[in-house]
PDB file of C-alpha atoms in Angstrom:
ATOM      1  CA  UNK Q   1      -6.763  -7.638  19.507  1.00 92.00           C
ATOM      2  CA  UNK Q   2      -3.355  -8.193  17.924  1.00 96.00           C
ATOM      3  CA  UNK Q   3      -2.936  -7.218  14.317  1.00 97.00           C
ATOM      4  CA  UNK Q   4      -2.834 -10.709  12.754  1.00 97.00           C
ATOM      5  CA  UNK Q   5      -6.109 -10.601  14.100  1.00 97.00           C
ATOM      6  CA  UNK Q   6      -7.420  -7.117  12.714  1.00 98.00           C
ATOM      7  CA  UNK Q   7      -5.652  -8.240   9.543  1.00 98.00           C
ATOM      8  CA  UNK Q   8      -7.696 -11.876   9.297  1.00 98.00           C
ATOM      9  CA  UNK Q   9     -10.906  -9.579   9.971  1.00 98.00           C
ATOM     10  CA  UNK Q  10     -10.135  -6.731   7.496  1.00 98.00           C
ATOM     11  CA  UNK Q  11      -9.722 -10.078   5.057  1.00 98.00           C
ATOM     12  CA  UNK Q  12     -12.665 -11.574   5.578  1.00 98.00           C
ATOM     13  CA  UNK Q  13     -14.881  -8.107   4.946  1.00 97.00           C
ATOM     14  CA  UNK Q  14     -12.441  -7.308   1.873  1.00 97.00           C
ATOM     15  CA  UNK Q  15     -14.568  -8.924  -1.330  1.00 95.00           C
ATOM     16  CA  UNK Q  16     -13.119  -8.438  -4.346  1.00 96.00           C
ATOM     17  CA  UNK Q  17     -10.228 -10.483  -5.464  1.00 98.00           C
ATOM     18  CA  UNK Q  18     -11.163 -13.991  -3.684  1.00 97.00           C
ATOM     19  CA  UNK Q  19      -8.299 -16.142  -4.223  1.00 98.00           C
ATOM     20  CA  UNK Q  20      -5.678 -14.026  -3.867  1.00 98.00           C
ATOM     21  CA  UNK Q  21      -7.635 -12.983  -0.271  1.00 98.00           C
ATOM     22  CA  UNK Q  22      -8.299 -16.740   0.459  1.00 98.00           C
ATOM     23  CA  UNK Q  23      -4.533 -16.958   0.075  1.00 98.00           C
ATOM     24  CA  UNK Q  24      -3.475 -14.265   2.122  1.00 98.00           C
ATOM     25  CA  UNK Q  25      -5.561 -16.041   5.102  1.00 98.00           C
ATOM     26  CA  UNK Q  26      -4.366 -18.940   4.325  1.00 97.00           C
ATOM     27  CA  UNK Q  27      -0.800 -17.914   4.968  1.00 97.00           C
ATOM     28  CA  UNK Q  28      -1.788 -15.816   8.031  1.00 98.00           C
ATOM     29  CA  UNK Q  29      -3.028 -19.050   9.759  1.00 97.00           C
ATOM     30  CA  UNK Q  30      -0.614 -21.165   8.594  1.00 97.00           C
ATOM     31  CA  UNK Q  31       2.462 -18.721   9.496  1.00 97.00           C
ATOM     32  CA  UNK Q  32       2.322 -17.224  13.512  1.00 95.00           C
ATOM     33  CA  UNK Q  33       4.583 -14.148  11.921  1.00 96.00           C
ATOM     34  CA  UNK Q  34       3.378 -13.599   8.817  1.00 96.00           C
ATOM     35  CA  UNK Q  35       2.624 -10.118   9.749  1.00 97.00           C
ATOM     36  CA  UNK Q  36       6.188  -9.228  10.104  1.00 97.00           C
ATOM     37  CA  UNK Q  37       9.472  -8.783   8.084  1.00 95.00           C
ATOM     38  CA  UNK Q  38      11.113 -11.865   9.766  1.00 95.00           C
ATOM     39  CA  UNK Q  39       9.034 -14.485   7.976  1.00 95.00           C
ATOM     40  CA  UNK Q  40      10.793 -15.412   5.453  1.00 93.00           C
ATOM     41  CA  UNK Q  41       8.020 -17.328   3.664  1.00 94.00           C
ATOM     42  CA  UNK Q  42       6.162 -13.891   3.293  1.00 95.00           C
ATOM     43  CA  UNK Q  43       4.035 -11.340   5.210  1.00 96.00           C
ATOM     44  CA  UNK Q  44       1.691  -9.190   4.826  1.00 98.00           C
ATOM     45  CA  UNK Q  45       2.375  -5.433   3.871  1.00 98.00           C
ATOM     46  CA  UNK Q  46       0.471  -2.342   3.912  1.00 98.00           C
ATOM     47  CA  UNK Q  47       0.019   0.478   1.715  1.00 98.00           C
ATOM     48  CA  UNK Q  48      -1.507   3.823   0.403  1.00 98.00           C
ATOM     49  CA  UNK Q  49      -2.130   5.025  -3.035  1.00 98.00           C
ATOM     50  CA  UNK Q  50      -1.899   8.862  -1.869  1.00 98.00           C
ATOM     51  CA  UNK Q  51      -4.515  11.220  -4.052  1.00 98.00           C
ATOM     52  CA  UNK Q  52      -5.791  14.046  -4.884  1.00 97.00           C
ATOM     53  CA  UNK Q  53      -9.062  14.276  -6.418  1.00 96.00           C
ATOM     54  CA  UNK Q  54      -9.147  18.090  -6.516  1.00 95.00           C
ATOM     55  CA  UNK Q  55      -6.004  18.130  -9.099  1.00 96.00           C
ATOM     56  CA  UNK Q  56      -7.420  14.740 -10.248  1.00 97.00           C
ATOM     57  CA  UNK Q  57      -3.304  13.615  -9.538  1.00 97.00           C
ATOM     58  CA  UNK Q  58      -1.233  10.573  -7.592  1.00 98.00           C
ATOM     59  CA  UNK Q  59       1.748  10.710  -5.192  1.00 98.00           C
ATOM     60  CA  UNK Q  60       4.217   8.132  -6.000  1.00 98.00           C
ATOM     61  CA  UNK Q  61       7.622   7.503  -4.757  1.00 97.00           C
ATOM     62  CA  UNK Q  62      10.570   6.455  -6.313  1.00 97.00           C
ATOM     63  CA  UNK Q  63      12.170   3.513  -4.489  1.00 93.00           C
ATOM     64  CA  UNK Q  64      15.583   3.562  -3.230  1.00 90.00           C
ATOM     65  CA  UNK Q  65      15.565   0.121  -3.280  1.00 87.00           C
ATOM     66  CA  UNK Q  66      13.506  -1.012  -6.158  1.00 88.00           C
ATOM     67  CA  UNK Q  67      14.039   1.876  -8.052  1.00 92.00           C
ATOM     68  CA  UNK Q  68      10.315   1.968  -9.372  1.00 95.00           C
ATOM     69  CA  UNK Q  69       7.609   4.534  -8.706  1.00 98.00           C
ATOM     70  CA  UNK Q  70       5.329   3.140  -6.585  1.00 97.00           C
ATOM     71  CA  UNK Q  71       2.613   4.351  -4.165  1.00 98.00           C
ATOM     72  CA  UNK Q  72       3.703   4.510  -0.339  1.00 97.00           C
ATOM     73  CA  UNK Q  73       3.810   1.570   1.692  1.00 96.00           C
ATOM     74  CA  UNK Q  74       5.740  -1.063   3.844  1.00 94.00           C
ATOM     75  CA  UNK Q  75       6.471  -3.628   6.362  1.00 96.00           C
ATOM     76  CA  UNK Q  76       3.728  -3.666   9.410  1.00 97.00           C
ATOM     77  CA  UNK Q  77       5.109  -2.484  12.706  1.00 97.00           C
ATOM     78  CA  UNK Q  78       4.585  -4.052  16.265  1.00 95.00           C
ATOM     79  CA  UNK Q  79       3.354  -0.207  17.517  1.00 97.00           C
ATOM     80  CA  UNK Q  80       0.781  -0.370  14.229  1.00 98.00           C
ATOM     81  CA  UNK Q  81      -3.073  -1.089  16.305  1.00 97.00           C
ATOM     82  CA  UNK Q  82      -4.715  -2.317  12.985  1.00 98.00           C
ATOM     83  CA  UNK Q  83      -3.743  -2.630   8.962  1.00 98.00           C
ATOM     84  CA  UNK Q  84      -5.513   0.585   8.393  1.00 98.00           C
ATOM     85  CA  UNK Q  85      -3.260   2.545  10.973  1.00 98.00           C
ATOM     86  CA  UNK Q  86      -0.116   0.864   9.205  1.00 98.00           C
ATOM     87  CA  UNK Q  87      -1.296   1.934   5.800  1.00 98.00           C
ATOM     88  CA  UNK Q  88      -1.697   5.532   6.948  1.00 98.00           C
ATOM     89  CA  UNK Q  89       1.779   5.384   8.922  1.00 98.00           C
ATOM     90  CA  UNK Q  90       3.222   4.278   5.777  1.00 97.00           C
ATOM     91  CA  UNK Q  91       1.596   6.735   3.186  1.00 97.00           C
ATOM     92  CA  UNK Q  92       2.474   9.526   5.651  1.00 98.00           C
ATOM     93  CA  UNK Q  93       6.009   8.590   6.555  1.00 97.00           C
ATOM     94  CA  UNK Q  94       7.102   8.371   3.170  1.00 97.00           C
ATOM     95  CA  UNK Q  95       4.792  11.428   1.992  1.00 98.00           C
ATOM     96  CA  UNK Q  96       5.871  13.483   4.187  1.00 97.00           C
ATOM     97  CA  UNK Q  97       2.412  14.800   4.339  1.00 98.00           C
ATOM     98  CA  UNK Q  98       0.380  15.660   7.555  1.00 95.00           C
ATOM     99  CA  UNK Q  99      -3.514  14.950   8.001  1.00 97.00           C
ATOM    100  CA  UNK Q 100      -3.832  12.189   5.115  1.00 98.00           C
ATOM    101  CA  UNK Q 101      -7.422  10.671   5.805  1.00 98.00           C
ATOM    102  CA  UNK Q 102      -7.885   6.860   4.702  1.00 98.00           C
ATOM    103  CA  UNK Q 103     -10.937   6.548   1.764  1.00 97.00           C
ATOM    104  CA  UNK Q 104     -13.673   4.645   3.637  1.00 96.00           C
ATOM    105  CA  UNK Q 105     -14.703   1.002   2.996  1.00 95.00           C
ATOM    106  CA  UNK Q 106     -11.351  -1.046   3.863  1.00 97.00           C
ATOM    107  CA  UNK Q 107      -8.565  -1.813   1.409  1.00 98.00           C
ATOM    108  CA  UNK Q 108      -8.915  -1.113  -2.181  1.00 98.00           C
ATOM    109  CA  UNK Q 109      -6.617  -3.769  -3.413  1.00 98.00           C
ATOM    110  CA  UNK Q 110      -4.410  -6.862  -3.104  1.00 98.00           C
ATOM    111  CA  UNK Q 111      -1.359  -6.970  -4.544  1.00 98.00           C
ATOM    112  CA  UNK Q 112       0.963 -10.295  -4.076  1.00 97.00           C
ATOM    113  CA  UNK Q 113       4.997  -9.554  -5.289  1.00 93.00           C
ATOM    114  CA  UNK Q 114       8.240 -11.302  -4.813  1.00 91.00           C
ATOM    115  CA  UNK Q 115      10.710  -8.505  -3.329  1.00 88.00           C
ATOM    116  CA  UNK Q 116      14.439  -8.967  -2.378  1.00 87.00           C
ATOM    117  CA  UNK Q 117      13.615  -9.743   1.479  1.00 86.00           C
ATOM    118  CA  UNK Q 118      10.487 -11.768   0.546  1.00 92.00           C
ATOM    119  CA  UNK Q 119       7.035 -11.746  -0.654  1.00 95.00           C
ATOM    120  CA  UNK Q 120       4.917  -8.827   0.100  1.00 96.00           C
ATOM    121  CA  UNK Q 121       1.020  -9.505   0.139  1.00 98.00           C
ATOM    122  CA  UNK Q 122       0.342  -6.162  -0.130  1.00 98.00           C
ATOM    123  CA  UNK Q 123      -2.987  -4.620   1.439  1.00 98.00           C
ATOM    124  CA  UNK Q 124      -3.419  -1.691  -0.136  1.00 98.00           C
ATOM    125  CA  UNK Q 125      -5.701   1.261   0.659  1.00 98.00           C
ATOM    126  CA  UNK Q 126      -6.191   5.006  -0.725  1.00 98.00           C
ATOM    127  CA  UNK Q 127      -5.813   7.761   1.356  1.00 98.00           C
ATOM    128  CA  UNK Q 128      -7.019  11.708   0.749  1.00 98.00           C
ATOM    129  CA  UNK Q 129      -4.133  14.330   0.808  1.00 98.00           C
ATOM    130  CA  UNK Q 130      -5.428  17.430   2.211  1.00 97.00           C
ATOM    131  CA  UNK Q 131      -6.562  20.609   0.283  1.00 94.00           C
ATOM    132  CA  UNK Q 132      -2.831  22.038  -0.124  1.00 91.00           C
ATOM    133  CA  UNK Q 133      -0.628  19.703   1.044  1.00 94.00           C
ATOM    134  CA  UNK Q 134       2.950  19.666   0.268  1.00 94.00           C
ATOM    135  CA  UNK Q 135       4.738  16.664   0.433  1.00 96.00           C
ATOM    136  CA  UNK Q 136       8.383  15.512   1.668  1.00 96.00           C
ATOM    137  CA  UNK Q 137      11.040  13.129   0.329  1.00 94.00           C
ATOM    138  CA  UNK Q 138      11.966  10.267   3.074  1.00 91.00           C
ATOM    139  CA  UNK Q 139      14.719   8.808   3.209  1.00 89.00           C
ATOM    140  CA  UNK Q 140      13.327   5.424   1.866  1.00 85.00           C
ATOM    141  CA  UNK Q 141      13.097   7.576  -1.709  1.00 92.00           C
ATOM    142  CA  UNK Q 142      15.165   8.756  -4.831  1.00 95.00           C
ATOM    143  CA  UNK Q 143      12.099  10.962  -5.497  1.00 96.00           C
ATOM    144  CA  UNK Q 144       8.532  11.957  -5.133  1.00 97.00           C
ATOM    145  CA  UNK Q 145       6.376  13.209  -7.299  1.00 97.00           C
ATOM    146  CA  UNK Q 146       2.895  14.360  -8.441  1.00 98.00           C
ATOM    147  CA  UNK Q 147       1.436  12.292 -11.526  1.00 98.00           C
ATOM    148  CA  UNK Q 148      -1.756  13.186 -13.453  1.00 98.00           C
ATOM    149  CA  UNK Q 149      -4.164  10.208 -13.723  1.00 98.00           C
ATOM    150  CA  UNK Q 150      -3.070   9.632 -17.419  1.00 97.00           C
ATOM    151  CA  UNK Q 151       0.586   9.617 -16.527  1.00 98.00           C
ATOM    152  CA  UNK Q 152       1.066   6.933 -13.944  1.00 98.00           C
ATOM    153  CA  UNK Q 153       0.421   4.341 -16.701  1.00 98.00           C
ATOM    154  CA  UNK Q 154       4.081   5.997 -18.120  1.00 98.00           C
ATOM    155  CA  UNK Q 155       6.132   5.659 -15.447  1.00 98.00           C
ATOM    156  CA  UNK Q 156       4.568   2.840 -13.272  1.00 97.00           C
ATOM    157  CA  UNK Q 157       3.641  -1.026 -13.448  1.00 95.00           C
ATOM    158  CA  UNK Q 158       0.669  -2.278 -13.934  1.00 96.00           C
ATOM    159  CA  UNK Q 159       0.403  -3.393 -10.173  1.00 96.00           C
ATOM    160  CA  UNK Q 160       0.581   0.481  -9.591  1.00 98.00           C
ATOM    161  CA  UNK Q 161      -1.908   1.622 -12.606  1.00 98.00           C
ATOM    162  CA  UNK Q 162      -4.461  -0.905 -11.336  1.00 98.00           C
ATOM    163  CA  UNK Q 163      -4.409   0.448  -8.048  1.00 98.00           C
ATOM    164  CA  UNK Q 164      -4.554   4.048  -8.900  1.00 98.00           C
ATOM    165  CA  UNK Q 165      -7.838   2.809 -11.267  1.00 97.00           C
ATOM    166  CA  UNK Q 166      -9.105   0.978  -8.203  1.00 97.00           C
ATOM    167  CA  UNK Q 167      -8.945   4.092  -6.204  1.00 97.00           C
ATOM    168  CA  UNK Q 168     -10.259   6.260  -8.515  1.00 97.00           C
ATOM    169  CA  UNK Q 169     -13.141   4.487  -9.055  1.00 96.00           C
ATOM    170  CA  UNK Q 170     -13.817   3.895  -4.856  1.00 95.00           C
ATOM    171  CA  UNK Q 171     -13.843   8.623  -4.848  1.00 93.00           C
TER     172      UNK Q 171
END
């Protein structure tokens, strides 16, 4: 299975937010690459809000790019066997952390944004740091840092605060 094809079936299960998924399929079968960076028109992204429900706190990074904290996440690779497996790259690449463990029950989200190489529509997903972990700046980041719950709303967009409230209420 190629992963347009795990993405049009992780679509079709997700079942909140139905236009915005209705238009994600809609651009996967209207767009061969709209999985990947080179389609210009768009393509589908992965991410992972990282948390930890111990400390009740969120991992966000602060773009080098964007310059915005934002959870971790990014273009789909060709070596990535399913969305899922490119969230979990993602959040761990640019985490730096080690044995991050995707929340069950698919994405949590859908997030649609215009970014300087294109439109991102997002998938997003939530994925458990370990008891202890300690994280790592990549070089994709400014910074990266632990935020309470009742912080993110400070420092982040709503895009980001609706996610984190998402994934809260999925623990």
């Amino acid at each position: 299975m190629s992963l347009q094809d795990d993405a049009v079936l992780v679509l079709k299960g997700y079942e909140d937010q139905e236009e915005l998924r209705e238009a994600y399929l809609d651009h996967l079968s209207g767009h061969a690459d709209g999985m990947w960076k080179s389609c210009a028109d768009g393509h589908i992204t992965a991410s992972a809000m990282v948390v930890d429900p111990e400390r009740g706190r969120v991992l966000l990074t602060l773009h080098k790019k964007l310059r915005m904290w934002l959870q971790m996440g990014g273009h789909c690779e060709p070596q990535d066997p399913t969305l899922a497996a490119a969230a979990l790259r993602e959040g761990t690449e640019e985490s730096g952390i080690t044995g991050l463990t995707l929340l069950p029950g698919g994405p949590v989200r859908l997030d649609r944004h215009k970014t300087p190489c294109a439109w991102h529509l997002d998938v997003q997903y939530a994925a458990l740091a370990p008891s202890g972990a300690i994280e790592a700046i990549s070089d994709e980041s400014l910074d990266l840092r632990w935020f309470a719950y009742d912080e993110v709303a400070g420092v982040a967009d709503d895009s980001v605060v609706r996610l984190m409230e998402a994934t809260r209420a999925r623990l």
